Amino acid sequence: MKETGAQKNTGAAVLGALRRAARSLVFAVLAGALATCWADPVRLRQAFAEQVDRRLELPPDEAQRYGHLARDELRRAGIAEEPSQYALLVDRSAAVQAIFVFWLPAGAAPVLIGASPVSTGRPGGFEYFETPLGVFDHAVANHDFRAEGTRNEFGIRGYGEKGMRVFDFGWQQARRLWGRGGTSTMRLQMHATDPDRLEPRLGSVQSKGCIRIPASLNRLLDRLGVLDADYLRAKAEGSAPWVLPPDQAPVEGAGRYLVVVDSGRSERPAWSPPPKPGTSPTGAHSAP
């Protein structure tokens, strides 16, 4: 019996509906798997190990020390321990120059997710600042933006490749590292840097006051919304910030705080080796 046009259309519609239902089921399963995955800090630690290409391996006692330091600084700032959340800690000491991602579970010991080398402020020319100490809130009041990937007159991409997220912590008081010193305001940001010419210098003081991090860590924080608690709140209230990636799969327990400390260490720990010898490239002073 020969199919009529109506029968063909009906069959195609049914087949299309089945395909759409199958796709919806797959997406639902994937969403559930992601939610389960990122609700577990151990899984995030695994993702850090797999996706971040510049890592520091801390001994357990050092991880514990920095974890308690992060929690102590948050307490001093009057920030409640609940709910459980992620937080970032930077040790600006010239002998360390490292960033640590911590899971801070309420009522339990901090869990180190991973650590990477950074660059913070160094003495230099005009408008060089010492990276300020304290607890800094990552909030929509100071909108993040994305790098344009353009090069300056020296060929340096100060914020890294196009699309890299620039985490903005607003105007802060910081010590001037030029002229007569004193303090004034600087815009505190955390961002990637030129992948070819400046990222190899991570692990040493290099910036004008901002915190430079590896591009791979930038992508992980961005894609998983590790520090996006306030941005996710805005999104839930119907005001989705444009800077959030469309494919973002946020962790459960996203945080919002960056803690900057100075351990004052006089000797370089074995787990935080300095970058390979070499002079900074021409024009490095013009990068944030």
XYZ file of C-alpha atoms in Angstrom:
288
model
C 0.000 0.000 0.000
C 1.408 3.347 -1.007
C 1.872 6.033 1.665
C -0.089 9.241 1.229
C 1.472 12.658 1.748
C -0.447 13.066 5.005
C 0.884 9.737 6.314
C 4.455 10.747 5.442
C 4.043 14.059 7.249
C 2.589 12.317 10.297
C 5.457 9.808 10.366
C 8.049 12.566 10.069
C 6.395 14.528 12.861
C 6.360 11.501 15.153
C 9.998 10.726 14.340
C 10.963 14.362 15.002
C 9.129 14.327 18.326
C 10.911 11.130 19.343
C 14.272 12.614 18.436
C 13.542 15.777 20.423
C 12.467 13.704 23.413
C 15.636 11.629 23.176
C 17.773 14.775 23.029
C 15.959 16.227 26.039
C 16.545 13.031 27.969
C 20.255 13.061 27.102
C 20.582 16.707 28.137
C 18.759 16.015 31.394
C 21.064 13.101 32.177
C 24.124 15.201 31.357
C 22.871 18.088 33.492
C 22.310 15.709 36.377
C 25.768 14.224 35.937
C 27.348 17.672 35.901
C 25.458 18.726 39.008
C 26.587 15.570 40.785
C 30.138 15.979 39.530
C 30.664 19.595 40.495
C 28.926 19.252 43.846
C 31.890 17.087 44.870
C 35.135 19.020 45.606
C 37.116 15.842 44.915
C 35.815 15.898 41.336
C 36.748 19.561 41.000
C 40.228 18.730 42.242
C 40.438 16.118 39.501
C 39.291 18.665 36.906
C 41.944 21.085 38.172
C 44.633 18.420 37.779
C 43.464 17.586 34.256
C 42.780 21.081 32.908
C 45.202 23.477 34.617
C 48.627 23.201 32.994
C 50.562 25.293 35.546
C 50.225 23.558 38.908
C 52.036 23.562 42.235
C 52.050 20.393 44.344
C 51.879 21.258 48.047
C 52.748 18.908 50.907
C 49.699 18.199 53.129
C 50.990 20.360 55.988
C 51.412 23.373 53.680
C 47.946 22.870 52.193
C 46.490 22.755 55.691
C 48.420 25.863 56.722
C 47.161 27.950 53.818
C 43.626 26.611 54.177
C 43.436 27.741 57.797
C 44.994 31.056 56.801
C 42.198 31.618 54.263
C 39.530 30.780 56.813
C 41.112 32.986 59.485
C 41.223 35.977 57.136
C 37.556 35.522 56.209
C 36.630 35.378 59.876
C 38.595 38.549 60.583
C 36.668 40.222 57.773
C 33.416 39.237 59.490
C 32.385 36.724 56.821
C 30.319 33.845 58.179
C 31.502 30.279 57.724
C 28.143 29.227 56.332
C 27.277 28.299 53.707
C 30.117 26.070 52.539
C 31.855 27.743 49.607
C 34.924 28.012 47.410
C 37.487 30.770 47.952
C 40.786 31.851 46.418
C 43.906 32.694 48.414
C 46.990 34.470 47.024
C 50.335 34.605 48.815
C 52.004 37.714 47.411
C 55.333 36.977 49.130
C 58.126 37.315 46.566
C 59.385 33.913 47.734
C 56.042 32.220 47.000
C 53.880 33.993 44.359
C 51.083 31.432 44.349
C 47.302 31.152 44.211
C 45.310 28.438 45.993
C 41.737 27.308 45.291
C 40.052 26.063 48.467
C 36.778 24.411 49.329
C 35.733 25.706 52.760
C 33.090 23.361 54.146
C 31.179 24.712 57.131
C 32.359 22.992 60.288
C 35.075 20.929 58.584
C 38.703 21.300 57.517
C 39.522 23.260 54.326
C 40.138 21.193 51.198
C 42.798 22.285 48.708
C 41.518 21.966 45.148
C 44.752 23.080 43.504
C 47.471 25.721 43.370
C 49.253 27.621 40.583
C 51.977 30.265 40.218
C 51.000 33.927 39.899
C 52.616 37.312 39.469
C 51.759 40.230 41.744
C 52.957 43.842 41.980
C 56.649 44.703 41.836
C 58.618 47.921 42.242
C 58.904 49.613 38.893
C 57.985 52.723 37.035
C 55.044 55.070 37.260
C 51.777 53.568 38.543
C 53.292 50.384 39.955
C 51.507 49.235 43.108
C 52.026 46.630 45.776
C 49.155 44.165 45.454
C 46.939 45.042 48.443
C 46.285 42.666 51.329
C 42.818 41.743 52.514
C 39.569 40.046 51.547
C 38.056 41.221 48.271
C 34.487 40.621 47.137
C 33.875 39.488 43.555
C 30.522 41.148 42.943
C 28.475 42.433 40.003
C 28.914 45.946 41.396
C 32.336 45.810 39.684
C 31.570 44.176 36.355
C 34.073 41.753 34.883
C 34.923 42.037 31.208
C 36.723 39.990 28.570
C 40.098 40.575 26.972
C 40.118 41.879 23.434
C 43.404 40.123 22.721
C 44.969 43.228 21.196
C 48.715 43.821 21.382
C 50.390 46.996 22.590
C 53.236 48.718 20.780
C 55.602 46.046 22.099
C 53.468 43.161 20.863
C 52.257 42.184 24.333
C 48.685 41.108 25.119
C 48.387 42.389 28.664
C 45.136 40.560 29.449
C 46.023 37.470 27.439
C 44.237 35.927 24.486
C 40.931 37.259 23.202
C 38.013 36.164 25.361
C 39.954 35.639 28.566
C 37.912 36.775 31.544
C 39.149 39.688 33.631
C 37.917 39.295 37.221
C 37.361 42.767 38.682
C 37.500 43.542 42.410
C 37.019 47.296 42.148
C 39.046 50.269 43.316
C 41.324 49.515 46.250
C 43.844 51.420 48.342
C 47.387 50.200 47.676
C 50.953 51.247 48.391
C 52.682 53.077 45.554
C 55.985 51.510 44.520
C 57.336 54.589 42.754
C 58.303 58.105 43.675
C 57.787 58.987 47.313
C 55.574 56.029 48.002
C 52.445 56.510 50.060
C 49.078 55.075 49.099
C 46.496 55.745 46.427
C 43.789 53.880 44.545
C 44.320 51.149 41.959
C 41.926 48.871 40.126
C 42.463 45.363 41.499
C 41.971 42.722 38.831
C 42.846 39.062 38.383
C 43.501 37.985 34.815
C 45.517 35.927 32.355
C 48.502 37.495 30.648
C 50.475 37.253 27.412
C 50.768 33.472 26.930
C 54.075 33.574 25.077
C 56.022 36.366 26.735
C 54.658 36.904 30.236
C 53.017 33.659 31.377
C 56.445 31.946 31.554
C 57.352 34.566 34.218
C 54.546 33.518 36.577
C 55.966 32.665 39.958
C 57.796 35.991 40.237
C 56.703 39.562 40.978
C 56.016 41.146 37.593
C 52.715 43.051 37.502
C 51.691 46.644 38.133
C 49.593 45.472 41.079
C 47.057 43.114 39.539
C 47.181 39.330 39.937
C 48.269 37.457 36.823
C 47.208 33.810 36.639
C 47.681 30.995 34.089
C 45.248 31.057 31.166
C 44.195 27.471 31.883
C 43.226 28.414 35.456
C 41.353 31.452 34.129
C 39.307 29.155 31.882
C 38.537 26.719 34.699
C 37.350 29.452 37.080
C 35.277 31.000 34.306
C 33.648 27.847 32.916
C 32.797 26.398 36.327
C 31.843 29.693 37.994
C 34.048 28.961 41.008
C 33.985 32.605 42.165
C 30.653 33.591 40.621
C 28.219 33.384 43.553
C 27.034 36.978 43.124
C 26.879 36.702 39.323
C 24.798 33.525 39.616
C 22.494 35.292 42.088
C 21.943 38.070 39.547
C 21.262 35.500 36.842
C 18.722 33.684 39.013
C 16.944 36.991 39.599
C 16.596 37.503 35.862
C 19.511 39.842 35.262
C 22.093 37.548 33.677
C 25.440 39.374 33.420
C 26.646 39.279 29.811
C 30.138 38.188 30.847
C 29.011 34.724 31.975
C 29.863 32.088 29.343
C 26.767 30.552 27.685
C 28.054 27.031 28.348
C 28.955 27.665 31.983
C 28.411 24.656 34.280
C 28.659 26.264 37.746
C 29.922 24.365 40.736
C 27.611 23.908 43.669
C 28.882 26.158 46.443
C 30.372 28.828 44.189
C 32.125 31.485 46.262
C 32.870 35.183 45.864
C 35.963 35.983 47.919
C 39.598 36.518 47.010
C 41.987 36.613 49.959
C 45.461 38.159 49.576
C 48.090 37.518 52.235
C 51.839 37.871 52.603
C 53.476 34.953 54.389
C 56.743 36.901 54.653
C 58.772 33.826 53.799
C 62.445 34.551 53.313
C 63.266 31.323 51.474
C 61.580 29.825 48.464
C 59.680 26.616 49.302
C 60.562 23.618 47.137
C 56.953 23.289 45.953
C 56.970 26.797 44.429
C 59.997 26.929 42.115
C 60.922 30.249 40.481
C 60.469 30.696 36.730
C 63.338 29.785 34.465
C 66.066 32.454 34.291
C 65.623 35.151 31.669
C 64.996 38.847 31.469
C 61.497 40.240 31.134
C 60.594 41.019 27.518
C 60.641 44.569 26.230
C 57.391 46.307 27.077
C 56.529 44.018 29.977
C 56.284 47.113 32.178
C 53.294 48.313 30.161
C 51.145 45.289 31.048
C 48.730 45.348 34.044
